mmCIF file of C-alpha atoms in Angstrom:
data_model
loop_
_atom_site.group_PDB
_atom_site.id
_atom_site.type_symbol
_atom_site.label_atom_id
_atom_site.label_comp_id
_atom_site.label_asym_id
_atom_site.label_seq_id
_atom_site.Cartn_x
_atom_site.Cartn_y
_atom_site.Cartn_z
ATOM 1 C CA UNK A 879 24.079 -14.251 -3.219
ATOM 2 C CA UNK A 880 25.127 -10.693 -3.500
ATOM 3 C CA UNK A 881 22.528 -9.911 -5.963
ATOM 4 C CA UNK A 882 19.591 -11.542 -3.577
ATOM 5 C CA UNK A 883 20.709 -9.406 -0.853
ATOM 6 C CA UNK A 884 20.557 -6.203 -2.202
ATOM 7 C CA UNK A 885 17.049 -7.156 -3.096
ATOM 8 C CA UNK A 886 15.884 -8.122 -0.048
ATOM 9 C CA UNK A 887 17.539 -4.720 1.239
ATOM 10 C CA UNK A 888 15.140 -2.533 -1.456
ATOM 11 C CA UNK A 889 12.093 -1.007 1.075
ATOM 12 C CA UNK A 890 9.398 -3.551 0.887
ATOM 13 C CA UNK A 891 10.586 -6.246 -0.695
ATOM 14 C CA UNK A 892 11.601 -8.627 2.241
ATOM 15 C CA UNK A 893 8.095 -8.387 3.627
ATOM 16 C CA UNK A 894 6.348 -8.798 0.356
ATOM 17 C CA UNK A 895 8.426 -11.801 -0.418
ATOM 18 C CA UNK A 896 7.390 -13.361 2.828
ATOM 19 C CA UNK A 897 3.480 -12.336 2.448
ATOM 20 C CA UNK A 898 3.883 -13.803 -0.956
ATOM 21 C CA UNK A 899 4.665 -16.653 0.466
ATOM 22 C CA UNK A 900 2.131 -17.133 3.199
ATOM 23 C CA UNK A 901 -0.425 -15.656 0.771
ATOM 24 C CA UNK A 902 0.027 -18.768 -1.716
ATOM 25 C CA UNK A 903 -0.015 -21.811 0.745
ATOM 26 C CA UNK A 904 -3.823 -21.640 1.181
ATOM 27 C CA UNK A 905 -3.730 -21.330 -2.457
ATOM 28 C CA UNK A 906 -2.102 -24.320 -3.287
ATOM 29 C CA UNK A 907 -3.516 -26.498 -0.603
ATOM 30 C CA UNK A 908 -7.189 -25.766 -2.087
ATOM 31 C CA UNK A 909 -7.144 -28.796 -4.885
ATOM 32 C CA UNK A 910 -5.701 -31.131 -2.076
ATOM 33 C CA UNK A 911 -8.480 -29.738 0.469
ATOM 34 C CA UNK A 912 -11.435 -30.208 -1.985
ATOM 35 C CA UNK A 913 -9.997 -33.840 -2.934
ATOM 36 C CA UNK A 914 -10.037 -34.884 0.430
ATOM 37 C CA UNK A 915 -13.555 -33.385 1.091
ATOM 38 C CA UNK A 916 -14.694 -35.362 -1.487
ATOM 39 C CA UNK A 917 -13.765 -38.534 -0.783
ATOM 40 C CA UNK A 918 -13.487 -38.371 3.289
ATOM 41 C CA UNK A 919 -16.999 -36.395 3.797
ATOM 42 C CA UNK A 920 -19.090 -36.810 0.684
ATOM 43 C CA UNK A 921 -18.044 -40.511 0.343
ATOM 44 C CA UNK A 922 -17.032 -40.103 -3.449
ATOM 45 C CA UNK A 923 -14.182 -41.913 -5.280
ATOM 46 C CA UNK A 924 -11.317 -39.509 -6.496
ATOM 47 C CA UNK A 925 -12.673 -39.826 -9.966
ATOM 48 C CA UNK A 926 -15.508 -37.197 -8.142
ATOM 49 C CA UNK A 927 -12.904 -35.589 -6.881
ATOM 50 C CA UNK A 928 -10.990 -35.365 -9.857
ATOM 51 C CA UNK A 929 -13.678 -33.520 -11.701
ATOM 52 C CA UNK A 930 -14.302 -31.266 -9.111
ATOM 53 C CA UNK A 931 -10.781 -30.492 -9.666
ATOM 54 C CA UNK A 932 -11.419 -29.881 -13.169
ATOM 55 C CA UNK A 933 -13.906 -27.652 -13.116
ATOM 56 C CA UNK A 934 -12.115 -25.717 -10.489
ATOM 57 C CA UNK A 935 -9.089 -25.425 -13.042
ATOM 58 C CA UNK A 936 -11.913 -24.801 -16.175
ATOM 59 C CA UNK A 937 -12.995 -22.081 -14.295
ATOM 60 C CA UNK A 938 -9.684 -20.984 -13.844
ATOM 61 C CA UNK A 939 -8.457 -21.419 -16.943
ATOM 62 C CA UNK A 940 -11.401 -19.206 -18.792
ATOM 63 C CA UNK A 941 -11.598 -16.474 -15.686
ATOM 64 C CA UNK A 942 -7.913 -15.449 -15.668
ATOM 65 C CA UNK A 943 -7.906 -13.738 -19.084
ATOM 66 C CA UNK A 944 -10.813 -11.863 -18.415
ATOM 67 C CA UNK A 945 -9.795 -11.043 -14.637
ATOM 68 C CA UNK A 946 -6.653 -10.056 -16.586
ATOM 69 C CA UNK A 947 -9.112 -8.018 -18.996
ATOM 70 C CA UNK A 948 -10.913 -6.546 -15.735
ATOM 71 C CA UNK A 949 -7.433 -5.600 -14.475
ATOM 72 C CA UNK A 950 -6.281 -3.620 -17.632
ATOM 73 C CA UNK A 951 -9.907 -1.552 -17.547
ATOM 74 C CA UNK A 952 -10.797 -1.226 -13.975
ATOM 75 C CA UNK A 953 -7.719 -1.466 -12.187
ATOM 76 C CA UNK A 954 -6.652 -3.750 -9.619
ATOM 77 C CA UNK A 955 -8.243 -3.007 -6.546
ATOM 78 C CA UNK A 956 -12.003 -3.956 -7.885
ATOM 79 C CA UNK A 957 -10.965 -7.137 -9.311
ATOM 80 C CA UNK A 958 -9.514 -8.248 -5.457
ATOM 81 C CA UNK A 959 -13.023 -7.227 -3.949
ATOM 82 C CA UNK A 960 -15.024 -9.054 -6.697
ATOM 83 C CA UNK A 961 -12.492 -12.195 -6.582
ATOM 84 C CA UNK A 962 -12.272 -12.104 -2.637
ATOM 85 C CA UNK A 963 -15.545 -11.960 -2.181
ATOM 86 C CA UNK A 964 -15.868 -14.788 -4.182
ATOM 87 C CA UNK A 965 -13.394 -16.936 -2.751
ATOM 88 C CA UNK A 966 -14.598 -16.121 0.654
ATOM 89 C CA UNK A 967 -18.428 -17.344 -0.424
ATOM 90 C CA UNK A 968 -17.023 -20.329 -1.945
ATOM 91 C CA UNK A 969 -15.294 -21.456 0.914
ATOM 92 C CA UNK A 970 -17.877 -20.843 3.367
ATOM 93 C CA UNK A 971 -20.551 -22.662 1.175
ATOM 94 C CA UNK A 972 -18.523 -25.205 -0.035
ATOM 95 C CA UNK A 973 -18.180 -27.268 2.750
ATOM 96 C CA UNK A 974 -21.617 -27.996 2.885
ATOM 97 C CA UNK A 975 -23.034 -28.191 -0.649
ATOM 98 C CA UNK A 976 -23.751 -31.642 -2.231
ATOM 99 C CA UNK A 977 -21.415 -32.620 -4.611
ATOM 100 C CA UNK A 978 -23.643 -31.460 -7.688
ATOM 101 C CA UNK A 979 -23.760 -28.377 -6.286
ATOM 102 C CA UNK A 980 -19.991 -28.294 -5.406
ATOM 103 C CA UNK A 981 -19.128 -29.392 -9.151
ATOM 104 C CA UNK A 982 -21.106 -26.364 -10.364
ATOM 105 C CA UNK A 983 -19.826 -23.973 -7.439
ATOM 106 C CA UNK A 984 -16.067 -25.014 -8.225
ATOM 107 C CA UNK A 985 -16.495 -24.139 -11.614
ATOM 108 C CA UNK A 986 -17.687 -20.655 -10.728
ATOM 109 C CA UNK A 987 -15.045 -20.400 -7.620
ATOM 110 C CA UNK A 988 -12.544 -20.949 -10.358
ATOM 111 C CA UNK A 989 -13.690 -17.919 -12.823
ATOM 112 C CA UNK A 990 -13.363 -15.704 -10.165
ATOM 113 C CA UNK A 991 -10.055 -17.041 -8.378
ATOM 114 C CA UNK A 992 -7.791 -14.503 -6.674
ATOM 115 C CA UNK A 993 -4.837 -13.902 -8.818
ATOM 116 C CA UNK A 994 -2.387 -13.981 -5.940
ATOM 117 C CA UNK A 995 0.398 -15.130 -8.112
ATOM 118 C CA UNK A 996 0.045 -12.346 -10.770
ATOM 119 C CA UNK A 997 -0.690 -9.565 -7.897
ATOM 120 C CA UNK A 998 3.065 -10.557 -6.167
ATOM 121 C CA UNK A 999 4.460 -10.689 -9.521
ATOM 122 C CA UNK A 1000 2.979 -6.920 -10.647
ATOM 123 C CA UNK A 1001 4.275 -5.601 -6.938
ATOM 124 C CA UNK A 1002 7.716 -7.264 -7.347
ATOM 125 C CA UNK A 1003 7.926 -5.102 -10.973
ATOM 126 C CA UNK A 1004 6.849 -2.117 -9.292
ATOM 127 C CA UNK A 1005 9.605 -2.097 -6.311
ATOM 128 C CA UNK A 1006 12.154 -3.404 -7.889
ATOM 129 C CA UNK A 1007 14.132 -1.569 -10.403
ATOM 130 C CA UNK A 1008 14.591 -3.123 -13.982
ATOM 131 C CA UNK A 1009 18.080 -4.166 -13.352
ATOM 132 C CA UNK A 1010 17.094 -5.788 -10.314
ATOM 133 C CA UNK A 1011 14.297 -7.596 -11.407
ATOM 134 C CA UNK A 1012 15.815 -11.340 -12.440
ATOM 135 C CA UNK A 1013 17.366 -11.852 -8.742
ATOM 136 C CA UNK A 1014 13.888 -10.674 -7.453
ATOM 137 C CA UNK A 1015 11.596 -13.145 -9.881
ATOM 138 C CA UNK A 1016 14.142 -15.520 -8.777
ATOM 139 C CA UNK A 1017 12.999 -14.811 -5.283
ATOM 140 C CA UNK A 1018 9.348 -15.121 -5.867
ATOM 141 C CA UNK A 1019 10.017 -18.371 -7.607
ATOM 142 C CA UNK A 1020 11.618 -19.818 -4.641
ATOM 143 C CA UNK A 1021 9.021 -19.072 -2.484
ATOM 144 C CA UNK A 1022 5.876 -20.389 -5.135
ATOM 145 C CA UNK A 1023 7.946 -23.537 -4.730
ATOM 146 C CA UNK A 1024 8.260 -23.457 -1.117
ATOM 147 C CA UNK A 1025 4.709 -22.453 -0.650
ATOM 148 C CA UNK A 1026 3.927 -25.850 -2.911
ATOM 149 C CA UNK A 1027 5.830 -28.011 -0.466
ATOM 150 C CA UNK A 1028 4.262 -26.570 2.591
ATOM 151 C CA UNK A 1029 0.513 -25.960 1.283
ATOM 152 C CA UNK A 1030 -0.189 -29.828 -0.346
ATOM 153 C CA UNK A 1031 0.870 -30.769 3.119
ATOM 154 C CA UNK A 1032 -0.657 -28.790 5.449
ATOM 155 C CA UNK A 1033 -3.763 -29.309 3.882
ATOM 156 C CA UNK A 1034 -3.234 -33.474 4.224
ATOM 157 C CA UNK A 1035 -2.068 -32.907 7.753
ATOM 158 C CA UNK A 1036 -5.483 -30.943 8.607
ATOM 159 C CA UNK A 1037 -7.807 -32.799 6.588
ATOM 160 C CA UNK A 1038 -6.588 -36.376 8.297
ATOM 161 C CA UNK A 1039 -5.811 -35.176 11.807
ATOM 162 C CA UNK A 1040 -9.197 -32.528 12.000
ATOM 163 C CA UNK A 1041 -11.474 -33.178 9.013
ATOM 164 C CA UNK A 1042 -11.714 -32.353 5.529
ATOM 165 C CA UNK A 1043 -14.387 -29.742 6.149
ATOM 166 C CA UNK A 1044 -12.586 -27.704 8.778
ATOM 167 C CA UNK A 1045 -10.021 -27.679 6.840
ATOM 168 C CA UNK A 1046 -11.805 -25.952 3.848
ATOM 169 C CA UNK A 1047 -12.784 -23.409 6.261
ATOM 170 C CA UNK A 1048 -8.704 -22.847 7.173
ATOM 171 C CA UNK A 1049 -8.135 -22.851 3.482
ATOM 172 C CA UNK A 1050 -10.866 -20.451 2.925
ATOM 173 C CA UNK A 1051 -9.913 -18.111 6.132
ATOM 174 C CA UNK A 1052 -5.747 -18.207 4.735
ATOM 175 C CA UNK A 1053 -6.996 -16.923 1.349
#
């Protein structure tokens, strides 16, 4: 516990542990959120939901390297206006698109997604010192997992209490 304490103590850390943490729960409660509005508003199965998923995590999957790319040649700061700016379209539109046009737009909301997990990462290397690092990743990994227990159901708890749609619009608003 010793070593966790002395990195919470370094300036900055504590507070970018904890915006880590709230930064990620919209995060992970998107592929929940877009299930449910799916099936509950666009009256699809969850094998339409599943692909939507897919193409979300396609997008993902071929965006990161070159958001990664981006990063290494243009620094960070322009790749978090392109990638919010996306995010925050997505969401907005999303909600209402048909679900052709939401299986196209997820795709495209995925190549741009906001690399929230690699941006808490890079700040975490640049606070801490290198001797300090593995109780600090340690850290950040304990709050990606609590961020997955709270986000997944959140997002249920919205979508079935609210609706589906307004809660793509909290999801969208969090990020």
């Amino acid at each position: 516990m010793r070593a966790y304490r002395e990195v919470l103590r370094l300036p900055g850390v504590c507070a970018l542990i904890l915006v880590g943490l709230l930064a990620r729960i919209p995060s992970v409660a998107a592929g929940v959120t877009l299930t449910l509005h799916v099936v509950l508003d666009l009256g699809r199965g969850y094998a339409a939901a599943g692909l939507v998923g897919a193409a979300a995590t396609i997008g993902a999957a071929i965006g990161a390297p070159l958001l990664g790319r981006m990063v290494d040649r243009r620094g960070l700061r322009p790749v978090l206006v392109l990638t919010t700016v996306s995010e925050l379209v997505f969401w907005t539109f999303a909600g209402a698109l048909p679900y052709p046009l939401l299986l196209v737009a997820a795709l495209a909301g995925g190549l741009l997604l906001l690399p929230t997990f690699s941006v808490v990462r890079q700040s975490l290397a640049a606070l801490v010192p290198a001797d300090q690092r593995r109780p600090a990743y340690a850290l950040d990994s304990m709050s990606v997992e609590i961020s997955f227990m709270i986000g997944p159901a959140l997002a249920v708890l919205l979508a079935t209490t609210v609706s589906p749609r307004a809660t793509m619009y909290a999801v969208g608003g969090g990020i």
